[in-house]
Amino acid sequence: MYAPAGVKTSTEFPVPDTMKAWVLGDPGELTLKGKPVPVPKRAEVLVRIDAAAICATDLEVIYQGPPAMIQGGLPFNKNFTPGHEYMGTVVALGPGVDEYAVGQRVAVEIHAGCGQCKRCREGMYTSCHNYGLNYGDVDKGHRANGFTTDGGFCEYQVNNINTLVAIQDDMSDEEGALVVTAGTAMYALTELGGLVAGESVVVSGAGPIGLMAVAVAKALGAQPVILTEMRDNRLKIGLELGADAVVNIRKEPDVVAAVKKLNGGKGVDYVVECSAASKAVNDAVHMVNRGGKVCLAAFAHEQVPVDVAHIVSNNIYLYGIRGEGKSAVHRAEAFMRQKRFDVSKIHTHTFPLADLPTANRYAKDRVDDAIKVVVKAKLDAAHKVAAE
Ligand SMILES: [Zn+2]
Ligand SMILES: [Zn+2]
């Protein structure tokens, strides 16, 4: 039985010595294996993973490798378990931990950072200067679940207490797994200015982060919130999550003119770019008003030209964000706790953990209009559940 020295457990939540974990072999190759249940160290707890959501970045990691970095390189054939958006129940406490109790349900942030570099000290732990340095002689202890350390496509994982956010019992496991998605959208708006009441926001791209950016911007009091996207079904969800207006860029090819028309002829105060489309950055720069701010939250796949003279002559600010820094997940959870928006609108499918390859295919090929696909270890392996 699991009873490591210095680790507190409870008979109510028995922990086995070994668990099932998906392991990445060659690119795209996942195998379900047995692994030892990890042991929490100082300032860490063991989380029983109750639900894990699939993110487009997981698919990048599984098929291409970056931004995962394991032992200084690509994550392939290193006994690495991906998965970075998950929630669960605390089942063991590392030495000295009294911030959380066994049995508590938690959402989990991805990045713990090293805690000692300049950026970590500033709260920008997703931009840790010691990213991936958690091995060998230069072990800085950096952790980013499913990127530089084992992630959530398994039954148990250790997490630093700084990455945990306690959640209420009325939040479902699926919603809990999506707190970090909302947290990433919150970080974009935090970096753009934090308080956006009464200011105008465009969100480009209605993927999960874009849809959450609409919801969070609205909850922060933005007016108007405009969503641009090419799929009508996604625009409909954007309206349900609080968008005041939407632009289908397939029907309105001059998206800059369409946005300006919706906002009294002027550009907007903020653009959150979540589409990764090549043209989107330059469009964003022309959509903001003078002195406006643009946040780039999507991983683009190619280098794109932008109108630098326009940026300079109009004093436009460009921000790139990685993940969910500055405790943004806590703020997102507070909005969700207050029912300020319904994150379940972006959850479309749940599969058993054992069916991860099928779940990945649904997410990758958007089978059956999939948006957020969740896997659960406890789900009956015989069936998948389509969300309402
Ligand atoms: Zn993600
Ligand atoms: Zn750091």
Short mmCIF file of C-alpha atoms and ligand atoms in Angstrom, two decimals:
data_model
loop_
_atom_site.label_atom_id
_atom_site.label_comp_id
_atom_site.label_asym_id
_atom_site.label_seq_id
_atom_site.Cartn_x
_atom_site.Cartn_y
_atom_site.Cartn_z
CA MET A 1 0.00 0.00 0.00
CA TYR A 2 1.08 3.57 -0.74
CA ALA A 3 2.69 4.98 2.43
CA PRO A 4 5.82 7.01 1.58
CA ALA A 5 7.77 8.48 4.51
CA GLY A 6 6.59 11.94 5.56
CA VAL A 7 3.48 11.82 3.35
CA LYS A 8 0.04 12.12 4.94
CA THR A 9 -2.76 9.91 3.54
CA SER A 10 -6.25 8.93 4.71
CA THR A 11 -7.97 5.55 4.84
CA GLU A 12 -10.97 7.30 3.23
CA PHE A 13 -8.95 7.86 0.07
CA PRO A 14 -6.71 4.80 -0.32
CA VAL A 15 -3.93 5.23 -2.88
CA PRO A 16 -2.50 2.27 -4.83
CA ASP A 17 1.23 1.89 -5.48
CA THR A 18 0.80 1.78 -9.23
CA MET A 19 -1.52 3.49 -11.69
CA LYS A 20 -2.51 3.53 -15.35
CA ALA A 21 -0.80 6.25 -17.36
CA TRP A 22 -0.65 7.12 -21.05
CA VAL A 23 2.96 7.29 -22.21
CA LEU A 24 4.23 9.04 -25.36
CA GLY A 25 6.47 6.92 -27.60
CA ASP A 26 7.23 8.09 -31.15
CA PRO A 27 5.29 11.12 -32.45
CA GLY A 28 1.54 10.40 -32.25
CA GLU A 29 2.07 7.08 -30.46
CA LEU A 30 0.41 6.73 -27.05
CA THR A 31 0.44 3.56 -24.94
CA LEU A 32 -1.45 2.88 -21.71
CA LYS A 33 1.07 1.54 -19.19
CA GLY A 34 1.52 0.90 -15.50
CA LYS A 35 3.58 3.52 -13.64
CA PRO A 36 4.38 4.01 -9.94
CA VAL A 37 2.08 6.55 -8.26
CA PRO A 38 4.31 9.63 -7.78
CA VAL A 39 5.24 10.87 -4.31
CA PRO A 40 4.63 14.51 -3.25
CA LYS A 41 7.63 16.40 -1.87
CA ARG A 42 7.67 19.53 0.27
CA ALA A 43 4.94 22.02 -0.85
CA GLU A 44 3.34 19.35 -3.04
CA VAL A 45 0.20 17.21 -2.87
CA LEU A 46 -0.88 14.08 -4.71
CA VAL A 47 -4.02 14.68 -6.80
CA ARG A 48 -6.28 11.83 -7.93
CA ILE A 49 -7.18 12.99 -11.42
CA ASP A 50 -10.96 12.97 -11.84
CA ALA A 51 -11.14 14.69 -15.25
CA ALA A 52 -8.65 15.89 -17.86
CA ALA A 53 -9.52 18.05 -20.88
CA ILE A 54 -7.77 17.80 -24.24
CA CYS A 55 -6.24 21.02 -25.53
CA ALA A 56 -4.93 21.77 -29.03
CA THR A 57 -1.51 22.17 -27.41
CA ASP A 58 -1.68 18.54 -26.17
CA LEU A 59 -2.05 17.48 -29.79
CA GLU A 60 0.97 19.65 -30.75
CA VAL A 61 2.98 17.95 -28.00
CA ILE A 62 1.85 14.45 -28.97
CA TYR A 63 2.46 14.89 -32.71
CA GLN A 64 5.26 17.52 -32.91
CA GLY A 65 6.84 17.78 -29.47
CA PRO A 66 7.17 21.51 -28.58
CA PRO A 67 6.34 23.33 -26.39
CA ALA A 68 6.99 20.22 -24.28
CA MET A 69 10.61 19.88 -23.21
CA ILE A 70 11.70 16.73 -21.37
CA GLN A 71 15.28 16.26 -20.19
CA GLY A 72 16.34 19.20 -22.35
CA GLY A 73 14.74 17.99 -25.59
CA LEU A 74 11.77 16.55 -27.43
CA PRO A 75 9.30 14.53 -25.30
CA PHE A 76 9.37 11.33 -27.39
CA ASN A 77 10.32 7.92 -25.95
CA LYS A 78 11.10 9.36 -22.50
CA ASN A 79 8.34 7.61 -20.51
CA PHE A 80 6.54 10.99 -20.55
CA THR A 81 2.83 11.37 -19.76
CA PRO A 82 1.18 14.37 -21.47
CA GLY A 83 -2.01 16.24 -20.44
CA HIS A 84 -2.12 19.68 -18.85
CA GLU A 85 -5.75 20.69 -18.24
CA TYR A 86 -7.09 18.64 -15.36
CA MET A 87 -8.79 18.63 -11.97
CA GLY A 88 -9.11 16.13 -9.18
CA THR A 89 -9.19 15.32 -5.50
CA VAL A 90 -6.29 15.77 -3.07
CA VAL A 91 -5.44 12.29 -1.73
CA ALA A 92 -2.01 12.75 -0.09
CA LEU A 93 -0.08 15.66 1.41
CA GLY A 94 3.67 16.14 1.11
CA PRO A 95 5.76 16.97 4.20
CA GLY A 96 4.57 20.14 5.96
CA VAL A 97 1.55 20.78 3.74
CA ASP A 98 -1.42 22.18 5.67
CA GLU A 99 -2.83 24.48 2.96
CA TYR A 100 -5.03 21.69 1.55
CA ALA A 101 -6.77 18.69 3.10
CA VAL A 102 -7.16 15.13 1.87
CA GLY A 103 -10.53 14.87 0.12
CA GLN A 104 -10.56 18.45 -1.17
CA ARG A 105 -11.50 18.97 -4.85
CA VAL A 106 -9.13 21.18 -6.81
CA ALA A 107 -8.59 22.63 -10.27
CA VAL A 108 -4.94 22.63 -11.28
CA GLU A 109 -2.86 25.34 -12.95
CA ILE A 110 -0.27 24.07 -15.41
CA HIS A 111 2.88 25.99 -14.50
CA ALA A 112 4.55 25.99 -11.10
CA GLY A 113 7.72 27.60 -12.48
CA CYS A 114 10.98 27.35 -10.55
CA GLY A 115 9.89 29.88 -7.93
CA GLN A 116 13.31 31.53 -7.83
CA CYS A 117 13.98 33.29 -11.16
CA LYS A 118 13.17 36.93 -11.90
CA ARG A 119 9.93 36.15 -13.76
CA CYS A 120 8.65 33.64 -11.20
CA ARG A 121 9.25 36.28 -8.51
CA GLU A 122 7.11 38.69 -10.56
CA GLY A 123 4.24 36.19 -10.78
CA MET A 124 5.07 35.41 -14.43
CA TYR A 125 5.75 31.75 -13.70
CA THR A 126 4.55 30.74 -17.16
CA SER A 127 7.58 32.66 -18.48
CA CYS A 128 10.01 31.02 -16.05
CA HIS A 129 13.63 31.53 -17.10
CA ASN A 130 14.37 27.97 -16.03
CA TYR A 131 11.72 26.36 -18.26
CA GLY A 132 12.35 22.64 -18.45
CA LEU A 133 15.41 22.75 -16.20
CA ASN A 134 14.34 20.06 -13.79
CA TYR A 135 16.87 17.30 -14.35
CA GLY A 136 20.55 16.50 -13.91
CA ASP A 137 23.09 18.80 -12.28
CA VAL A 138 21.18 22.01 -13.01
CA ASP A 139 17.86 20.89 -11.54
CA LYS A 140 15.94 24.12 -10.88
CA GLY A 141 12.75 22.23 -10.01
CA HIS A 142 10.70 23.77 -12.82
CA ARG A 143 7.28 22.16 -13.26
CA ALA A 144 4.74 22.55 -16.05
CA ASN A 145 2.37 19.58 -16.08
CA GLY A 146 2.33 17.79 -19.40
CA PHE A 147 5.08 20.06 -20.79
CA THR A 148 8.22 19.65 -18.67
CA THR A 149 6.94 17.12 -16.12
CA ASP A 150 4.41 14.31 -16.29
CA GLY A 151 0.87 15.55 -16.84
CA GLY A 152 -2.72 14.49 -16.39
CA PHE A 153 -3.49 11.66 -18.83
CA CYS A 154 -3.14 9.19 -15.94
CA GLU A 155 -4.77 8.46 -12.58
CA TYR A 156 -2.60 10.42 -10.11
CA GLN A 157 -0.19 13.35 -10.31
CA VAL A 158 1.84 15.47 -7.89
CA ASN A 159 1.28 19.21 -7.91
CA ASN A 160 2.81 22.19 -6.17
CA ILE A 161 0.31 23.81 -3.78
CA ASN A 162 0.77 27.10 -5.67
CA THR A 163 -0.87 25.53 -8.73
CA LEU A 164 -4.06 24.44 -6.94
CA VAL A 165 -7.39 26.24 -6.83
CA ALA A 166 -10.05 24.83 -4.49
CA ILE A 167 -13.42 24.32 -6.19
CA GLN A 168 -16.95 24.07 -4.80
CA ASP A 169 -18.97 20.86 -4.75
CA ASP A 170 -21.53 22.29 -7.18
CA MET A 171 -18.88 22.53 -9.90
CA SER A 172 -18.79 19.35 -12.03
CA ASP A 173 -15.54 17.52 -12.76
CA GLU A 174 -15.80 18.60 -16.41
CA GLU A 175 -16.21 22.26 -15.45
CA GLY A 176 -13.33 21.91 -12.99
CA ALA A 177 -11.06 20.66 -15.78
CA LEU A 178 -11.89 23.80 -17.78
CA VAL A 179 -11.10 26.34 -15.04
CA VAL A 180 -7.57 26.58 -16.42
CA THR A 181 -8.95 27.29 -19.93
CA ALA A 182 -10.93 30.20 -18.52
CA GLY A 183 -7.80 31.14 -16.55
CA THR A 184 -5.78 31.51 -19.75
CA ALA A 185 -8.42 33.87 -21.15
CA MET A 186 -8.33 35.75 -17.84
CA TYR A 187 -4.54 36.09 -18.07
CA ALA A 188 -4.89 37.68 -21.53
CA LEU A 189 -7.26 40.29 -20.11
CA THR A 190 -5.10 40.72 -17.00
CA GLU A 191 -2.08 41.54 -19.17
CA LEU A 192 -4.11 43.91 -21.35
CA GLY A 193 -5.25 46.03 -18.46
CA GLY A 194 -7.05 43.95 -15.87
CA LEU A 195 -10.10 46.16 -15.45
CA VAL A 196 -11.95 46.50 -18.74
CA ALA A 197 -15.40 47.73 -17.59
CA GLY A 198 -16.90 49.93 -20.27
CA GLU A 199 -14.09 49.32 -22.73
CA SER A 200 -14.49 47.61 -26.08
CA VAL A 201 -13.01 44.18 -26.81
CA VAL A 202 -12.71 42.09 -29.96
CA VAL A 203 -11.95 38.40 -29.63
CA SER A 204 -10.72 36.82 -32.86
CA GLY A 205 -11.19 33.07 -33.14
CA ALA A 206 -13.82 31.00 -31.31
CA GLY A 207 -11.75 28.08 -30.12
CA PRO A 208 -12.00 27.20 -26.41
CA ILE A 209 -9.71 30.08 -25.30
CA GLY A 210 -11.47 32.57 -27.59
CA LEU A 211 -14.90 31.56 -26.32
CA MET A 212 -13.68 31.84 -22.74
CA ALA A 213 -12.14 35.25 -23.57
CA VAL A 214 -15.62 36.40 -24.65
CA ALA A 215 -17.11 35.13 -21.38
CA VAL A 216 -14.39 36.63 -19.17
CA ALA A 217 -14.38 39.99 -21.01
CA LYS A 218 -18.14 40.21 -20.52
CA ALA A 219 -17.82 39.27 -16.84
CA LEU A 220 -15.21 42.05 -16.48
CA GLY A 221 -17.80 44.52 -17.81
CA ALA A 222 -16.45 45.05 -21.32
CA GLN A 223 -18.83 46.83 -23.72
CA PRO A 224 -19.18 45.88 -26.50
CA VAL A 225 -17.61 42.42 -26.82
CA ILE A 226 -17.31 41.44 -30.49
CA LEU A 227 -16.39 37.92 -31.63
CA THR A 228 -14.94 37.24 -35.10
CA GLU A 229 -14.89 33.68 -36.46
CA MET A 230 -15.81 31.72 -39.59
CA ARG A 231 -18.09 29.00 -38.16
CA ASP A 232 -21.69 29.95 -37.37
CA ASN A 233 -22.10 27.26 -34.70
CA ARG A 234 -19.15 28.71 -32.76
CA LEU A 235 -20.49 32.27 -33.15
CA LYS A 236 -23.79 31.07 -31.66
CA ILE A 237 -21.96 29.77 -28.57
CA GLY A 238 -20.08 33.09 -28.39
CA LEU A 239 -23.41 34.93 -28.25
CA GLU A 240 -24.60 32.57 -25.48
CA LEU A 241 -21.42 33.32 -23.54
CA GLY A 242 -21.97 37.07 -23.69
CA ALA A 243 -20.78 38.46 -27.05
CA ASP A 244 -22.73 41.62 -27.93
CA ALA A 245 -22.05 41.19 -31.63
CA VAL A 246 -20.43 38.64 -33.91
CA VAL A 247 -18.78 38.84 -37.33
CA ASN A 248 -18.65 35.80 -39.60
CA ILE A 249 -15.38 36.51 -41.41
CA ARG A 250 -16.40 34.21 -44.26
CA LYS A 251 -19.38 36.45 -45.01
CA GLU A 252 -17.59 39.71 -44.11
CA PRO A 253 -14.11 39.45 -45.63
CA ASP A 254 -13.20 43.01 -44.55
CA VAL A 255 -13.31 42.16 -40.87
CA VAL A 256 -11.61 45.42 -39.85
CA ALA A 257 -14.34 47.49 -41.49
CA ALA A 258 -17.04 45.23 -40.02
CA VAL A 259 -15.67 45.66 -36.49
CA LYS A 260 -15.35 49.43 -36.87
CA LYS A 261 -18.91 49.66 -38.12
CA LEU A 262 -20.10 47.80 -35.02
CA ASN A 263 -18.20 50.18 -32.75
CA GLY A 264 -19.24 53.61 -34.04
CA GLY A 265 -16.55 53.87 -36.70
CA LYS A 266 -13.65 53.74 -34.24
CA GLY A 267 -11.40 50.85 -33.46
CA VAL A 268 -11.77 48.94 -30.20
CA ASP A 269 -9.67 49.29 -27.04
CA TYR A 270 -8.51 45.69 -26.91
CA VAL A 271 -8.16 42.72 -29.23
CA VAL A 272 -7.53 39.21 -27.91
CA GLU A 273 -6.20 37.16 -30.83
CA CYS A 274 -7.06 33.47 -30.38
CA SER A 275 -7.32 32.22 -33.97
CA ALA A 276 -3.64 31.70 -34.97
CA ALA A 277 -4.69 32.72 -38.51
CA SER A 278 -1.85 34.33 -40.50
CA LYS A 279 -3.84 37.46 -41.28
CA ALA A 280 -5.24 37.88 -37.79
CA VAL A 281 -2.35 39.76 -36.19
CA ASN A 282 -2.32 42.49 -38.81
CA ASP A 283 -6.12 42.70 -38.72
CA ALA A 284 -5.95 43.03 -34.93
CA VAL A 285 -3.46 45.88 -35.20
CA HIS A 286 -5.85 47.73 -37.53
CA MET A 287 -8.91 46.95 -35.38
CA VAL A 288 -7.66 48.66 -32.23
CA ASN A 289 -7.92 52.41 -31.78
CA ARG A 290 -4.89 54.68 -31.18
CA GLY A 291 -3.16 53.56 -28.00
CA GLY A 292 -5.07 50.27 -28.11
CA LYS A 293 -3.73 46.92 -26.97
CA VAL A 294 -3.52 43.57 -28.71
CA CYS A 295 -2.93 40.28 -26.90
CA LEU A 296 -1.71 37.29 -28.90
CA ALA A 297 -2.87 34.11 -27.18
CA ALA A 298 -2.64 31.57 -30.03
CA PHE A 299 0.39 29.66 -31.26
CA ALA A 300 0.74 30.68 -34.93
CA HIS A 301 2.34 28.16 -37.25
CA GLU A 302 4.23 30.53 -39.53
CA GLN A 303 5.88 33.93 -39.45
CA VAL A 304 3.49 36.71 -40.47
CA PRO A 305 4.09 40.25 -41.78
CA VAL A 306 2.62 43.11 -39.73
CA ASP A 307 2.23 46.83 -40.40
CA VAL A 308 4.93 48.12 -38.05
CA ALA A 309 4.58 51.76 -39.17
CA HIS A 310 0.89 51.65 -38.20
CA ILE A 311 1.76 50.16 -34.81
CA VAL A 312 4.37 52.82 -34.12
CA SER A 313 2.48 55.84 -35.40
CA ASN A 314 -0.58 54.84 -33.40
CA ASN A 315 1.17 53.84 -30.19
CA ILE A 316 -0.30 50.34 -30.30
CA TYR A 317 0.78 47.75 -27.75
CA LEU A 318 1.36 44.11 -28.62
CA TYR A 319 1.47 41.44 -25.91
CA GLY A 320 2.22 37.74 -26.18
CA ILE A 321 1.02 35.52 -23.35
CA ARG A 322 1.90 31.97 -22.46
CA GLY A 323 -0.69 30.06 -20.50
CA GLU A 324 -2.21 31.20 -17.26
CA GLY A 325 0.19 33.40 -15.23
CA LYS A 326 -0.28 35.83 -12.33
CA SER A 327 -2.81 33.62 -10.54
CA ALA A 328 -5.37 34.27 -13.30
CA VAL A 329 -6.89 30.84 -12.71
CA HIS A 330 -8.00 31.93 -9.22
CA ARG A 331 -9.81 34.91 -10.70
CA ALA A 332 -11.43 32.75 -13.39
CA GLU A 333 -12.59 30.25 -10.75
CA ALA A 334 -14.13 33.13 -8.77
CA PHE A 335 -16.22 34.13 -11.80
CA MET A 336 -17.24 30.51 -12.35
CA ARG A 337 -18.14 30.09 -8.68
CA GLN A 338 -20.36 33.17 -8.99
CA LYS A 339 -21.95 31.63 -12.11
CA ARG A 340 -20.94 34.65 -14.18
CA PHE A 341 -20.64 32.41 -17.21
CA ASP A 342 -21.34 28.79 -18.06
CA VAL A 343 -18.14 27.01 -19.03
CA SER A 344 -20.10 23.83 -19.79
CA LYS A 345 -21.14 25.46 -23.09
CA ILE A 346 -17.70 24.64 -24.50
CA HIS A 347 -17.66 21.06 -23.15
CA THR A 348 -19.01 18.70 -25.80
CA HIS A 349 -17.80 15.13 -25.10
CA THR A 350 -16.56 12.88 -22.30
CA PHE A 351 -14.69 9.60 -22.82
CA PRO A 352 -13.14 7.08 -20.43
CA LEU A 353 -9.42 7.66 -19.84
CA ALA A 354 -8.78 4.31 -21.55
CA ASP A 355 -10.25 5.78 -24.77
CA LEU A 356 -7.81 8.72 -24.94
CA PRO A 357 -6.82 8.05 -28.59
CA THR A 358 -10.50 8.26 -29.63
CA ALA A 359 -10.98 11.38 -27.50
CA ASN A 360 -7.91 12.95 -29.18
CA ARG A 361 -9.34 12.14 -32.60
CA TYR A 362 -12.63 13.86 -31.69
CA ALA A 363 -10.71 16.94 -30.54
CA LYS A 364 -8.30 16.96 -33.51
CA ASP A 365 -10.83 16.36 -36.30
CA ARG A 366 -13.69 18.16 -34.49
CA VAL A 367 -15.81 15.04 -34.89
CA ASP A 368 -19.46 15.71 -34.09
CA ASP A 369 -18.66 19.47 -33.64
CA ALA A 370 -16.35 18.68 -30.72
CA ILE A 371 -14.98 21.68 -28.82
CA LYS A 372 -13.68 20.55 -25.44
CA VAL A 373 -13.31 16.81 -25.00
CA VAL A 374 -12.74 15.43 -21.50
CA VAL A 375 -11.45 12.04 -20.33
CA LYS A 376 -12.32 10.51 -16.96
CA ALA A 377 -10.65 7.54 -15.27
CA LYS A 378 -13.79 6.62 -13.35
CA LEU A 379 -16.13 6.62 -16.33
CA ASP A 380 -17.53 3.25 -17.37
CA ALA A 381 -15.19 2.11 -20.12
CA ALA A 382 -18.08 0.79 -22.19
CA HIS A 383 -19.56 4.08 -23.32
CA LYS A 384 -18.88 7.65 -24.22
CA VAL A 385 -21.12 10.47 -23.07
CA ALA A 386 -22.18 13.24 -25.37
CA ALA A 387 -22.71 16.40 -23.37
CA GLU A 388 -26.04 18.17 -23.69
ZN ZN B 1 -4.10 24.04 -22.94
ZN ZN B 2 11.32 30.57 -12.64
#
